[in-house]
Amino acid sequence: MEDLINEEFTDEFSILAEEEIRDGKKQICFRGILSEADKVNRNLRIYPKTVLREACLSAIEAAKQSGQPVFGELEHASDPKVHLERIAVTFPELTWNEEAGRLEGKAIPTLTEAGKTVEGLAKSGFKICFSTRCSGKVKPYSGPLLTEDVRARAGKRPVVEVCPGLKIISIDVVGQPSCQAAVTDTVYESEMLSEEISVKHKTLKSIIEESF
């Protein structure tokens, strides 16, 4: 049986939030890096480029074949199932950047309550972050990425490598991602919202808990 692998990322890069016109109406969307290969992330996992490429291209092809976009839920579920009531965003654009070894794309909030929560938080200036939910296996890693700095950060925790056969279930909206690249400032670019807003330290989970 394969394990559930919830992943967040570690390089500092911005998810750009902007408003665009669709069907005559303004709609917020998010663009940025969603997953990266060959780096040790906060969860001490390494995604080899070949493994991540296969998983990403498979997800992109499955979406094309089914006519249904890749989706994301509001925070990670504790199982690999699809929870319709939790779906918050869809990804109408996903591309694999071979040179950089990463998945890039655009997310749009759904018209569900979860999607409205994401849109409302973004318009309030909070950072929107993304994290992959996958199924797969890992094994101990002992390659060149295991530097002294990584060993010090890991302490007694093992650094692991994700094995071939990884499957992407969803790309969820989260409050604390492990790919630092998928966390950062929210920037609006539109006729009405031109001011750059930067909000730090609060996580999506804490914001939701404070609201209820």
GROMACS .gro file of C-alpha atoms in nm:
model
  212
    1MET     CA    1   0.000   0.000   0.000
    2GLU     CA    2   0.135   0.342  -0.091
    3ASP     CA    3   0.177   0.617   0.166
    4LEU     CA    4   0.015   0.960   0.160
    5ILE     CA    5   0.281   1.224   0.092
    6ASN     CA    6   0.179   1.582   0.168
    7GLU     CA    7   0.438   1.819   0.033
    8GLU     CA    8   0.517   2.182   0.072
    9PHE     CA    9   0.822   2.352  -0.070
   10THR     CA   10   1.141   2.535   0.022
   11ASP     CA   11   1.280   2.795  -0.219
   12GLU     CA   12   1.172   3.151  -0.166
   13PHE     CA   13   0.954   3.260  -0.454
   14SER     CA   14   0.627   3.437  -0.481
   15ILE     CA   15   0.286   3.307  -0.570
   16LEU     CA   16   0.148   3.598  -0.766
   17ALA     CA   17  -0.218   3.681  -0.713
   18GLU     CA   18  -0.379   3.895  -0.979
   19GLU     CA   19  -0.719   3.983  -1.113
   20GLU     CA   20  -0.811   3.900  -1.471
   21ILE     CA   21  -1.125   3.948  -1.679
   22ARG     CA   22  -1.317   3.629  -1.760
   23ASP     CA   23  -1.657   3.641  -1.926
   24GLY     CA   24  -1.674   4.013  -1.854
   25LYS     CA   25  -1.614   3.967  -1.481
   26LYS     CA   26  -1.307   4.020  -1.266
   27GLN     CA   27  -1.165   3.701  -1.122
   28ILE     CA   28  -0.868   3.650  -0.893
   29CYS     CA   29  -0.611   3.388  -0.989
   30PHE     CA   30  -0.277   3.268  -0.856
   31ARG     CA   31   0.035   3.196  -1.061
   32GLY     CA   32   0.362   3.045  -0.950
   33ILE     CA   33   0.581   2.742  -0.884
   34LEU     CA   34   0.391   2.450  -0.738
   35SER     CA   35   0.659   2.182  -0.703
   36GLU     CA   36   1.037   2.151  -0.748
   37ALA     CA   37   1.278   1.864  -0.798
   38ASP     CA   38   1.628   1.786  -0.668
   39LYS     CA   39   1.607   1.995  -0.349
   40VAL     CA   40   1.579   1.903   0.019
   41ASN     CA   41   1.251   2.053   0.139
   42ARG     CA   42   1.126   2.133   0.490
   43ASN     CA   43   0.993   1.780   0.525
   44LEU     CA   44   1.343   1.649   0.449
   45ARG     CA   45   1.224   1.488   0.126
   46ILE     CA   46   1.393   1.496  -0.212
   47TYR     CA   47   1.202   1.457  -0.537
   48PRO     CA   48   1.433   1.332  -0.813
   49LYS     CA   49   1.364   1.515  -1.136
   50THR     CA   50   1.268   1.198  -1.324
   51VAL     CA   51   1.018   1.103  -1.052
   52LEU     CA   52   0.856   1.446  -1.029
   53ARG     CA   53   0.848   1.486  -1.407
   54GLU     CA   54   0.663   1.157  -1.451
   55ALA     CA   55   0.409   1.243  -1.181
   56CYS     CA   56   0.347   1.594  -1.314
   57LEU     CA   57   0.314   1.495  -1.679
   58SER     CA   58   0.083   1.209  -1.579
   59ALA     CA   59  -0.144   1.447  -1.386
   60ILE     CA   60  -0.147   1.696  -1.672
   61GLU     CA   61  -0.230   1.423  -1.927
   62ALA     CA   62  -0.502   1.274  -1.705
   63ALA     CA   63  -0.666   1.617  -1.680
   64LYS     CA   64  -0.660   1.653  -2.058
   65GLN     CA   65  -0.808   1.309  -2.113
   66SER     CA   66  -1.084   1.351  -1.855
   67GLY     CA   67  -1.167   1.712  -1.936
   68GLN     CA   68  -1.152   1.785  -1.563
   69PRO     CA   69  -0.878   2.018  -1.433
   70VAL     CA   70  -0.642   1.926  -1.153
   71PHE     CA   71  -0.794   2.058  -0.830
   72GLY     CA   72  -0.691   2.160  -0.481
   73GLU     CA   73  -0.868   2.126  -0.149
   74LEU     CA   74  -0.870   2.375   0.140
   75GLU     CA   75  -0.592   2.232   0.363
   76HIS     CA   76  -0.470   1.873   0.332
   77ALA     CA   77  -0.707   1.586   0.401
   78SER     CA   78  -0.571   1.297   0.608
   79ASP     CA   79  -0.647   1.041   0.336
   80PRO     CA   80  -0.600   1.007  -0.041
   81LYS     CA   81  -0.970   1.049  -0.122
   82VAL     CA   82  -1.134   1.336  -0.310
   83HIS     CA   83  -1.355   1.544  -0.080
   84LEU     CA   84  -1.592   1.746  -0.299
   85GLU     CA   85  -1.695   1.981  -0.019
   86ARG     CA   86  -1.330   2.078   0.040
   87ILE     CA   87  -1.239   2.167  -0.320
   88ALA     CA   88  -1.119   2.528  -0.323
   89VAL     CA   89  -0.925   2.582  -0.647
   90THR     CA   90  -0.877   2.435  -0.992
   91PHE     CA   91  -0.569   2.456  -1.214
   92PRO     CA   92  -0.666   2.540  -1.573
   93GLU     CA   93  -0.298   2.585  -1.658
   94LEU     CA   94  -0.021   2.346  -1.553
   95THR     CA   95   0.316   2.308  -1.723
   96TRP     CA   96   0.631   2.111  -1.653
   97ASN     CA   97   0.944   2.329  -1.678
   98GLU     CA   98   1.206   2.077  -1.786
   99GLU     CA   99   1.504   2.310  -1.756
  100ALA     CA  100   1.418   2.421  -1.402
  101GLY     CA  101   1.276   2.084  -1.297
  102ARG     CA  102   0.954   2.220  -1.158
  103LEU     CA  103   0.576   2.232  -1.197
  104GLU     CA  104   0.431   2.576  -1.270
  105GLY     CA  105   0.073   2.681  -1.314
  106LYS     CA  106  -0.232   2.896  -1.253
  107ALA     CA  107  -0.501   2.836  -0.991
  108ILE     CA  108  -0.853   2.982  -0.983
  109PRO     CA  109  -1.081   2.969  -0.675
  110THR     CA  110  -1.394   2.759  -0.720
  111LEU     CA  111  -1.748   2.885  -0.654
  112THR     CA  112  -1.771   2.658  -0.349
  113GLU     CA  113  -1.759   2.784   0.010
  114ALA     CA  114  -1.397   2.668   0.029
  115GLY     CA  115  -1.315   2.865  -0.285
  116LYS     CA  116  -1.485   3.175  -0.149
  117THR     CA  117  -1.274   3.144   0.167
  118VAL     CA  118  -0.955   3.137  -0.040
  119GLU     CA  119  -1.063   3.436  -0.251
  120GLY     CA  120  -1.168   3.632   0.057
  121LEU     CA  121  -0.837   3.569   0.234
  122ALA     CA  122  -0.639   3.670  -0.074
  123LYS     CA  123  -0.836   3.992  -0.119
  124SER     CA  124  -0.774   4.065   0.250
  125GLY     CA  125  -0.401   4.052   0.184
  126PHE     CA  126  -0.316   3.710   0.325
  127LYS     CA  127  -0.062   3.488   0.156
  128ILE     CA  128  -0.205   3.195  -0.038
  129CYS     CA  129   0.021   2.889  -0.039
  130PHE     CA  130   0.008   2.557  -0.222
  131SER     CA  131   0.118   2.207  -0.133
  132THR     CA  132   0.095   1.879  -0.325
  133ARG     CA  133  -0.093   1.578  -0.187
  134CYS     CA  134   0.048   1.261  -0.341
  135SER     CA  135   0.062   0.886  -0.293
  136GLY     CA  136   0.394   0.708  -0.319
  137LYS     CA  137   0.691   0.553  -0.142
  138VAL     CA  138   1.015   0.692  -0.002
  139LYS     CA  139   1.356   0.545   0.077
  140PRO     CA  140   1.661   0.670   0.273
  141TYR     CA  141   1.876   0.922   0.086
  142SER     CA  142   2.256   0.940   0.098
  143GLY     CA  143   2.348   1.135  -0.217
  144PRO     CA  144   2.523   1.469  -0.284
  145LEU     CA  145   2.236   1.682  -0.156
  146LEU     CA  146   2.305   1.554   0.195
  147THR     CA  147   2.535   1.843   0.285
  148GLU     CA  148   2.656   1.939   0.632
  149ASP     CA  149   2.392   2.210   0.648
  150VAL     CA  150   2.120   1.958   0.563
  151ARG     CA  151   2.256   1.711   0.820
  152ALA     CA  152   2.251   1.983   1.085
  153ARG     CA  153   1.895   2.080   0.997
  154ALA     CA  154   1.780   1.719   0.996
  155GLY     CA  155   1.937   1.625   1.328
  156LYS     CA  156   1.823   1.270   1.403
  157ARG     CA  157   1.549   1.279   1.143
  158PRO     CA  158   1.613   1.085   0.820
  159VAL     CA  159   1.640   1.253   0.481
  160VAL     CA  160   1.441   1.051   0.229
  161GLU     CA  161   1.407   1.027  -0.148
  162VAL     CA  162   1.072   0.983  -0.320
  163CYS     CA  163   1.060   0.666  -0.530
  164PRO     CA  164   0.932   0.622  -0.888
  165GLY     CA  165   0.557   0.574  -0.917
  166LEU     CA  166   0.458   0.895  -0.739
  167LYS     CA  167   0.097   1.001  -0.809
  168ILE     CA  168  -0.038   1.352  -0.760
  169ILE     CA  169  -0.383   1.351  -0.597
  170SER     CA  170  -0.432   1.726  -0.562
  171ILE     CA  171  -0.250   2.055  -0.511
  172ASP     CA  172  -0.404   2.194  -0.195
  173VAL     CA  173  -0.424   2.541  -0.045
  174VAL     CA  174  -0.234   2.535   0.285
  175GLY     CA  175  -0.119   2.770   0.557
  176GLN     CA  176   0.236   2.641   0.600
  177PRO     CA  177   0.400   2.491   0.292
  178SER     CA  178   0.730   2.297   0.293
  179CYS     CA  179   0.850   2.421  -0.051
  180GLN     CA  180   0.928   2.776   0.073
  181ALA     CA  181   0.886   2.871  -0.286
  182ALA     CA  182   0.512   2.821  -0.264
  183VAL     CA  183   0.460   3.057   0.029
  184THR     CA  184   0.510   3.428   0.009
  185ASP     CA  185   0.374   3.768  -0.051
  186THR     CA  186   0.046   3.824  -0.226
  187VAL     CA  187   0.056   4.082  -0.502
  188TYR     CA  188  -0.249   4.222  -0.680
  189GLU     CA  189  -0.222   4.372  -1.025
  190SER     CA  190  -0.540   4.521  -1.164
  191GLU     CA  191  -0.705   4.853  -1.242
  192MET     CA  192  -0.858   4.867  -0.896
  193LEU     CA  193  -0.589   4.695  -0.691
  194SER     CA  194  -0.243   4.823  -0.773
  195GLU     CA  195  -0.098   4.840  -0.423
  196GLU     CA  196   0.142   4.562  -0.329
  197ILE     CA  197   0.035   4.396  -0.005
  198SER     CA  198   0.273   4.191   0.208
  199VAL     CA  199   0.142   4.002   0.511
  200LYS     CA  200   0.376   3.777   0.707
  201HIS     CA  201   0.366   3.529   0.995
  202LYS     CA  202  -0.004   3.438   0.989
  203THR     CA  203  -0.091   3.097   0.848
  204LEU     CA  204  -0.411   3.000   0.671
  205LYS     CA  205  -0.500   2.760   0.954
  206SER     CA  206  -0.462   3.028   1.220
  207ILE     CA  207  -0.668   3.274   1.016
  208ILE     CA  208  -0.956   3.026   0.980
  209GLU     CA  209  -0.941   2.936   1.351
  210GLU     CA  210  -0.955   3.306   1.446
  211SER     CA  211  -1.265   3.353   1.232
  212PHE     CA  212  -1.478   3.099   1.416
   0.00000   0.00000   0.00000
